[in-house]
Tab-separated table of C-alpha atoms and ligand atoms in Angstrom:
chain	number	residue	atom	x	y	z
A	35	UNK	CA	0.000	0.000	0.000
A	36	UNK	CA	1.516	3.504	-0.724
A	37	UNK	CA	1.764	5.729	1.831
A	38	UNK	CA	-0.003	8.842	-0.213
A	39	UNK	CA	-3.415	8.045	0.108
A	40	UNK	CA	-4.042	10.159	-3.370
A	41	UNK	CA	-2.399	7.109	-4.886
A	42	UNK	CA	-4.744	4.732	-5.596
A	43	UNK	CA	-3.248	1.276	-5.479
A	44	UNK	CA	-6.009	-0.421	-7.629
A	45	UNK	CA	-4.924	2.184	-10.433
A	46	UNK	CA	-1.106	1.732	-10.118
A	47	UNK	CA	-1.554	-2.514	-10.168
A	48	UNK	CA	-3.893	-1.582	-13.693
A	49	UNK	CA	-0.971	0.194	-15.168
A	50	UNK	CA	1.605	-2.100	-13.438
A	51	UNK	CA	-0.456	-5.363	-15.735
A	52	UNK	CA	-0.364	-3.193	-18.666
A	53	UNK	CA	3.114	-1.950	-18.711
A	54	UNK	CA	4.288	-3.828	-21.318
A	55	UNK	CA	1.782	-2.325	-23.611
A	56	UNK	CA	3.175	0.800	-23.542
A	57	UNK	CA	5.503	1.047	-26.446
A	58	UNK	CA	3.396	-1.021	-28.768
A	59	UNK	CA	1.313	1.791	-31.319
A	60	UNK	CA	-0.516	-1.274	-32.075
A	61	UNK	CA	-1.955	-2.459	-28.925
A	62	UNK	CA	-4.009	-0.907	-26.253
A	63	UNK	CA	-2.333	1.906	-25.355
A	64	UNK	CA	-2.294	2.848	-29.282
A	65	UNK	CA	-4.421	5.643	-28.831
A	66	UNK	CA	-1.962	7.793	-26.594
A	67	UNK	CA	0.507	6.908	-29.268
A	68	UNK	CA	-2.061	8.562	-32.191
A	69	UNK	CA	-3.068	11.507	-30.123
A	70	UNK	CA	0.995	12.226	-29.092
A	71	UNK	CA	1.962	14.786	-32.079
A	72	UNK	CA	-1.515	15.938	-31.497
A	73	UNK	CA	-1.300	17.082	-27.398
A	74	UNK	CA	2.683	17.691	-28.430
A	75	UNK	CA	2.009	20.096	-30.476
A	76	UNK	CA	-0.439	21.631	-27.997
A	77	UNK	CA	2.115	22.005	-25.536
A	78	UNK	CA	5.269	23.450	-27.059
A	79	UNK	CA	3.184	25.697	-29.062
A	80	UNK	CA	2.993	27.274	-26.031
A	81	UNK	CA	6.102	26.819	-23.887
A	82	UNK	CA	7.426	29.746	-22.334
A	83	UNK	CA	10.809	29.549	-23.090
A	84	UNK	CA	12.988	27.637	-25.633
A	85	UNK	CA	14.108	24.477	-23.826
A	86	UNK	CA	12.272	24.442	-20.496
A	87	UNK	CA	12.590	22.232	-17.289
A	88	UNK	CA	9.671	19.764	-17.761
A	89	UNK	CA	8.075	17.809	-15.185
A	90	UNK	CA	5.547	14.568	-16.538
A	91	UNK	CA	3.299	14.201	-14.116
A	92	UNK	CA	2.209	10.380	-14.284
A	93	UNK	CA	4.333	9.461	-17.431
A	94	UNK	CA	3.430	6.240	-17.244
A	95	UNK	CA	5.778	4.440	-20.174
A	96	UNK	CA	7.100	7.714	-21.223
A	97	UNK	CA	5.349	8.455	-24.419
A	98	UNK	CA	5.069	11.793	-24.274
A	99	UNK	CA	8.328	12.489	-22.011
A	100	UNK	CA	10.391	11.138	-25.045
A	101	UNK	CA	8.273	13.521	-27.428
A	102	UNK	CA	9.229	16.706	-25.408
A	103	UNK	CA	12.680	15.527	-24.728
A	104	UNK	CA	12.902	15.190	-28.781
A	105	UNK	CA	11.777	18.687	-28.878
A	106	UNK	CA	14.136	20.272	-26.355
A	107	UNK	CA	13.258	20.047	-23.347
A	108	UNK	CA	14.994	18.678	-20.132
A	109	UNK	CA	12.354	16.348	-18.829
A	110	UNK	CA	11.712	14.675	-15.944
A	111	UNK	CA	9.296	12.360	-15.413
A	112	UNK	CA	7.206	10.700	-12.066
A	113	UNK	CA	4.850	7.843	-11.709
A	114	UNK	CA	4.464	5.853	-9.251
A	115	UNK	CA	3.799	2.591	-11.423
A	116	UNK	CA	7.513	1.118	-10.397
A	117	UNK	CA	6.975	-1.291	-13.644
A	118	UNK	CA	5.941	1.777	-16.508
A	119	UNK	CA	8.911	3.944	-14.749
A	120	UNK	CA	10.826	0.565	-15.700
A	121	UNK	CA	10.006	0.515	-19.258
A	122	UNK	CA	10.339	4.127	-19.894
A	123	UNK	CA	13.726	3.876	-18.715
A	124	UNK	CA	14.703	0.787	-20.647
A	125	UNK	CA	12.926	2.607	-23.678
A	126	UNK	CA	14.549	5.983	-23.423
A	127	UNK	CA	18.159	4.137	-22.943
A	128	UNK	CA	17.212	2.272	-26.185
A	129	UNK	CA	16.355	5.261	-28.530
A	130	UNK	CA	19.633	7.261	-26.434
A	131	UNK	CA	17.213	9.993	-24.755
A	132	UNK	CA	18.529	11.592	-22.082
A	133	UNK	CA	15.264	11.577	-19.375
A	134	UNK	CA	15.133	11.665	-15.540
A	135	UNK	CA	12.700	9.527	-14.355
A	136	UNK	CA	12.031	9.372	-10.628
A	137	UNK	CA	9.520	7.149	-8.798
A	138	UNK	CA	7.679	9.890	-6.256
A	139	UNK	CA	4.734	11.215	-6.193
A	140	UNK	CA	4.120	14.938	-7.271
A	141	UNK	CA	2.849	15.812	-3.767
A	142	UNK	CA	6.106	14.783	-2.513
A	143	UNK	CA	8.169	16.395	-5.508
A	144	UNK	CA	6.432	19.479	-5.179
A	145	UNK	CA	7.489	20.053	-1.427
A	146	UNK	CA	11.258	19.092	-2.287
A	147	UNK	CA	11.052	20.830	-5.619
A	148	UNK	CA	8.693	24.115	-5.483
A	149	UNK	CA	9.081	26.874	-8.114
A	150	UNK	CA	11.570	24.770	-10.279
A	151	UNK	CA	10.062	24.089	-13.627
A	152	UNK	CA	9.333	25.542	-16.285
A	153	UNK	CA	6.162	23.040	-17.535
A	154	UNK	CA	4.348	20.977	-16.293
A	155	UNK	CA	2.375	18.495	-18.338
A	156	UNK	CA	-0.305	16.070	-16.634
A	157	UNK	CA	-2.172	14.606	-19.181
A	158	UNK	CA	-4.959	11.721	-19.391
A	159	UNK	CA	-3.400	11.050	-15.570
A	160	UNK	CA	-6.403	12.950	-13.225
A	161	UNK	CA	-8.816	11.202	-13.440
A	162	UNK	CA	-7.025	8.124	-11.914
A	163	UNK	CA	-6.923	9.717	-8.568
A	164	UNK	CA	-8.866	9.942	-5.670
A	165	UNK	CA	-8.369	13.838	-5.216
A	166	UNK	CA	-7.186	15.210	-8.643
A	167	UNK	CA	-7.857	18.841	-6.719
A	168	UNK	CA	-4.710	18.155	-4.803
A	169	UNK	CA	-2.431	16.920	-7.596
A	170	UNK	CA	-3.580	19.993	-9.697
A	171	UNK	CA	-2.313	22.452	-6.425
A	172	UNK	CA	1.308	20.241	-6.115
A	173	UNK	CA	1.707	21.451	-9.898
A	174	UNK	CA	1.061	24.776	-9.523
A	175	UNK	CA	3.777	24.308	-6.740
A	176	UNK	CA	6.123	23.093	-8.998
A	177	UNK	CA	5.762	26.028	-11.156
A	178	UNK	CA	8.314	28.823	-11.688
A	179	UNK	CA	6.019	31.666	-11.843
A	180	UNK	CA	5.319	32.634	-15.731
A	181	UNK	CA	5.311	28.991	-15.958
A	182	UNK	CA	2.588	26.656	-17.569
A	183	UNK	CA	0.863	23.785	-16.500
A	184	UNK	CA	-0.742	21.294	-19.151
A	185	UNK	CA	-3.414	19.368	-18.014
A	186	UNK	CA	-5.494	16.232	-20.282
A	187	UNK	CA	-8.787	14.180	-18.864
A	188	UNK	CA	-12.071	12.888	-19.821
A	189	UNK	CA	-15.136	14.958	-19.366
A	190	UNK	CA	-18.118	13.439	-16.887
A	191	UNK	CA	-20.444	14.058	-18.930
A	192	UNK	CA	-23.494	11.610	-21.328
A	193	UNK	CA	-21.058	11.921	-24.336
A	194	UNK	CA	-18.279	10.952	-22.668
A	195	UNK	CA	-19.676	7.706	-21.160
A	196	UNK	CA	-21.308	6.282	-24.035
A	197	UNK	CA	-17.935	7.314	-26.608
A	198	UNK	CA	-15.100	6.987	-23.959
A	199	UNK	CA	-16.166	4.166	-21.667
A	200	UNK	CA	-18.273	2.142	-23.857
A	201	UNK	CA	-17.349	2.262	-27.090
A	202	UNK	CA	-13.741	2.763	-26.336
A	203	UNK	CA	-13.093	0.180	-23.835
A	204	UNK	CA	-15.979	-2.430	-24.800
A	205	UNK	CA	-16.983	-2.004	-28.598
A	206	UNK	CA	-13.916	-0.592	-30.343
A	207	UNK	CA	-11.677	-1.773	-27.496
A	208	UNK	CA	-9.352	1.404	-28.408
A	209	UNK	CA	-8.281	1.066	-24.411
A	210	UNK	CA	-7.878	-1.625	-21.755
A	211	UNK	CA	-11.240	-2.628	-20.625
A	212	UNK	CA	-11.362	-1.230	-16.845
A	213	UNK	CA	-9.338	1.724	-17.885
A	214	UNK	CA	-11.931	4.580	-16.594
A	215	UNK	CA	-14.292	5.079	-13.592
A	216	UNK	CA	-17.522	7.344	-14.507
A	217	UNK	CA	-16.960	9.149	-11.042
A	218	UNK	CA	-13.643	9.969	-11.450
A	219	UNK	CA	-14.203	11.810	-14.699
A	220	UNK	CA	-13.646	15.667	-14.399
A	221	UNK	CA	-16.168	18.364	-16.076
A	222	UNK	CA	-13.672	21.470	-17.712
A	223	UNK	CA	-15.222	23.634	-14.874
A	224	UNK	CA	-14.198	21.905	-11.715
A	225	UNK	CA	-10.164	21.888	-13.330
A	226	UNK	CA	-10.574	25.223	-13.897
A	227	UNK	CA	-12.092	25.978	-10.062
A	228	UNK	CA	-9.486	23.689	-8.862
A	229	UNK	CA	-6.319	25.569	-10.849
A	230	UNK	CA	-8.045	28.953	-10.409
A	231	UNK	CA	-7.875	28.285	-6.784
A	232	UNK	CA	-4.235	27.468	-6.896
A	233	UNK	CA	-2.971	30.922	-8.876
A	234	UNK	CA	-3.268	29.210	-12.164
A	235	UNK	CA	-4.763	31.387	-14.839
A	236	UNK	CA	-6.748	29.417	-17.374
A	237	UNK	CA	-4.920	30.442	-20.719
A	238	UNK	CA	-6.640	27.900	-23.732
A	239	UNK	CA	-8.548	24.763	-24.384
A	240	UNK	CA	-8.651	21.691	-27.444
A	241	UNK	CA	-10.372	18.951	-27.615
A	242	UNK	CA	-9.018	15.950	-29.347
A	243	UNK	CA	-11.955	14.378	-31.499
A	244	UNK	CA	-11.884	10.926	-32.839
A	245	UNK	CA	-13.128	9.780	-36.431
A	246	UNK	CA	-13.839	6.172	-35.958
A	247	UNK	CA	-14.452	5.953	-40.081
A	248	UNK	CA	-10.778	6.989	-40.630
A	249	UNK	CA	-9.702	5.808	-37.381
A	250	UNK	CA	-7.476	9.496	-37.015
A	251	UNK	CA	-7.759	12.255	-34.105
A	252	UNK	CA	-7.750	15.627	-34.715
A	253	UNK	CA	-7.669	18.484	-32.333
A	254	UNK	CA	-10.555	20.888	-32.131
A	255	UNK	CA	-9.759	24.413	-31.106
A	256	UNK	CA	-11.287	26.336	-28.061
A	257	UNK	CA	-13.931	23.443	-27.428
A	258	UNK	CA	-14.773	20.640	-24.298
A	259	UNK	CA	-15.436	17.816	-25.710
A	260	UNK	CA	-15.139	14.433	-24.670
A	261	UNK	CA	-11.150	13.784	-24.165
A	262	UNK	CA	-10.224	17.565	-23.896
A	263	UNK	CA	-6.567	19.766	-22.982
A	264	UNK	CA	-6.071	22.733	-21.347
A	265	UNK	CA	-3.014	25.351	-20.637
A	266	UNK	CA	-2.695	27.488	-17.273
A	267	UNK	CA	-0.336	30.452	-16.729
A	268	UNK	CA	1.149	30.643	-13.149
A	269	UNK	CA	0.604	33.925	-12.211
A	270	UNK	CA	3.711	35.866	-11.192
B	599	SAH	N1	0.698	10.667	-19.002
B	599	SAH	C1	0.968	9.448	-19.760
B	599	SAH	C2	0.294	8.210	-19.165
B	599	SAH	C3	-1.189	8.308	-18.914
B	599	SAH	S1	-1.873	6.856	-18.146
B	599	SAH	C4	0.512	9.691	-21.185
B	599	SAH	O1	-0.446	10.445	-21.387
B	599	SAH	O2	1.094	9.124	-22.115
B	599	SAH	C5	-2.007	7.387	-16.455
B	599	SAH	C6	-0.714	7.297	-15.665
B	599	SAH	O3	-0.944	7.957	-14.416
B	599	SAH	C7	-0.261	5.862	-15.320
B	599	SAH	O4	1.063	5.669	-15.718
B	599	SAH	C8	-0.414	5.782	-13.808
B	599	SAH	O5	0.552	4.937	-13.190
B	599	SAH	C9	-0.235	7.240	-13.421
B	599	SAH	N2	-0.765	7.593	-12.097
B	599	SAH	C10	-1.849	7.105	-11.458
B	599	SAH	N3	-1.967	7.666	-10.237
B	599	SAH	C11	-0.946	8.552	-10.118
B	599	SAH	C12	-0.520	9.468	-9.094
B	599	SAH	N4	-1.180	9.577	-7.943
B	599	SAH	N5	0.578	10.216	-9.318
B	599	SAH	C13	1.247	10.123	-10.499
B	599	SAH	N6	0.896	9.287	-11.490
B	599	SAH	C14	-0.176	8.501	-11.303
């Protein structure tokens, strides 16, 4: 059992099973792998300075810490899924990507590590824990100020449950079945109560929208949809 009880030890034995899954575009984690240019692209369109200090919040097998590492940054990434954090590394050493990844939770980062980054990015990651309120203030924490936090999830709304839940998990099995709660889903408004709270000004919003025809993403501008990003400014 881990000792931060906003890690919820169901979730980190799910992404322990599926670890191996991570690097393979053609298995169920294949969707974070054809959204990744996508929410990439999102982010350092808007990084505040040429090769910032990222943190990944919940990188999980590293997908998108590679990505920003490609594009300059100096990443580090947490999670507290001991097997993912294994196969990022392992992948990372393979494709000779320089990434420090650290097994602790952000809570714990953010009171070692305040004001020290540049970015944060914390994507498809909240809703997997108990109080995504508190995870969202440890980022701010992390933040230089001028910095920018990046946050992905799944709206709780009818949409959602019928395209992300059921269809994704159990008809198009696009994700591991089990992958999302209903509850733990997060409506744009609470994120942006929960940032606004913690001195992070809400700065833009995409949504990433799925043709199922052409089996392709694209990301929808200034709109909440169903799987949907959004950018904060830490106010100086
Ligand atoms: N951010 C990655 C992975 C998303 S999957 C990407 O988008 O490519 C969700 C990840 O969140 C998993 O790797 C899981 O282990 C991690 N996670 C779950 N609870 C967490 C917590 N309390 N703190 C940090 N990461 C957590």
């Amino acid at each position: 059992m881990n000792a931060n009880t906003n890690v919820d030890d169901a979730e980190i034995a799910h992404f322990d099973r599926i670890a191996e899954l991570w690097w393979d575009p053609d298995g169920k984690m294949g969707q974070l792998h054809a959204i990744n240019h996508l929410r990439l692209t999102f982010i350092t369109d808007r990084f505040p300075t040429s090769n910032p200090r990222v943190v990944d919040v919940g990188c999980g097998g590293g997908i998108l810490s590679e990505a920003l590492c490609r594009s300059g940054a100096e990443v580090t990434g947490i999670d507290p899924s001991s097997l993912s954090l294994k196969v990022a590394r392992k992948h990372a050493l393979s494709e000779g990507l320089e990434i420090n990844y650290r097994s602790v939770d952000v809570e714990t980062l953010a009171q070692a590590e305040a004001g020290s980054f540049d970015v944060v990015t914390c994507m498809e990651m909240l809703e997997h824990v108990p109080h995504p309120e508190h995870i969202v203030a440890a980022c701010a924490r992390l933040l230089k100020p001028g910095g920018v936090a990046f946050f992905s999830t799944i709206n709780r709304s009818f949409k959602a449950f019928a395209f992300a839940i059921v269809a994704g998990e159990y008809i198009l099995g696009l994700l591991p079945r089990g992958t999302h709660r209903y509850d733990r889903l997060i409506r744009p408004r609470e994120l942006y109560g929960w940032a606004a709270t913690n001195g992070l000004r809400h700065t833009a919003v995409a949504s990433l929208m799925y043709n199922p025809l052409r089996h392709r993403f694209r990301v929808a501008p200034n709109r909440e949809d169903v799987n949907y990003m959004a950018s904060f400014k830490r106010e100086t």
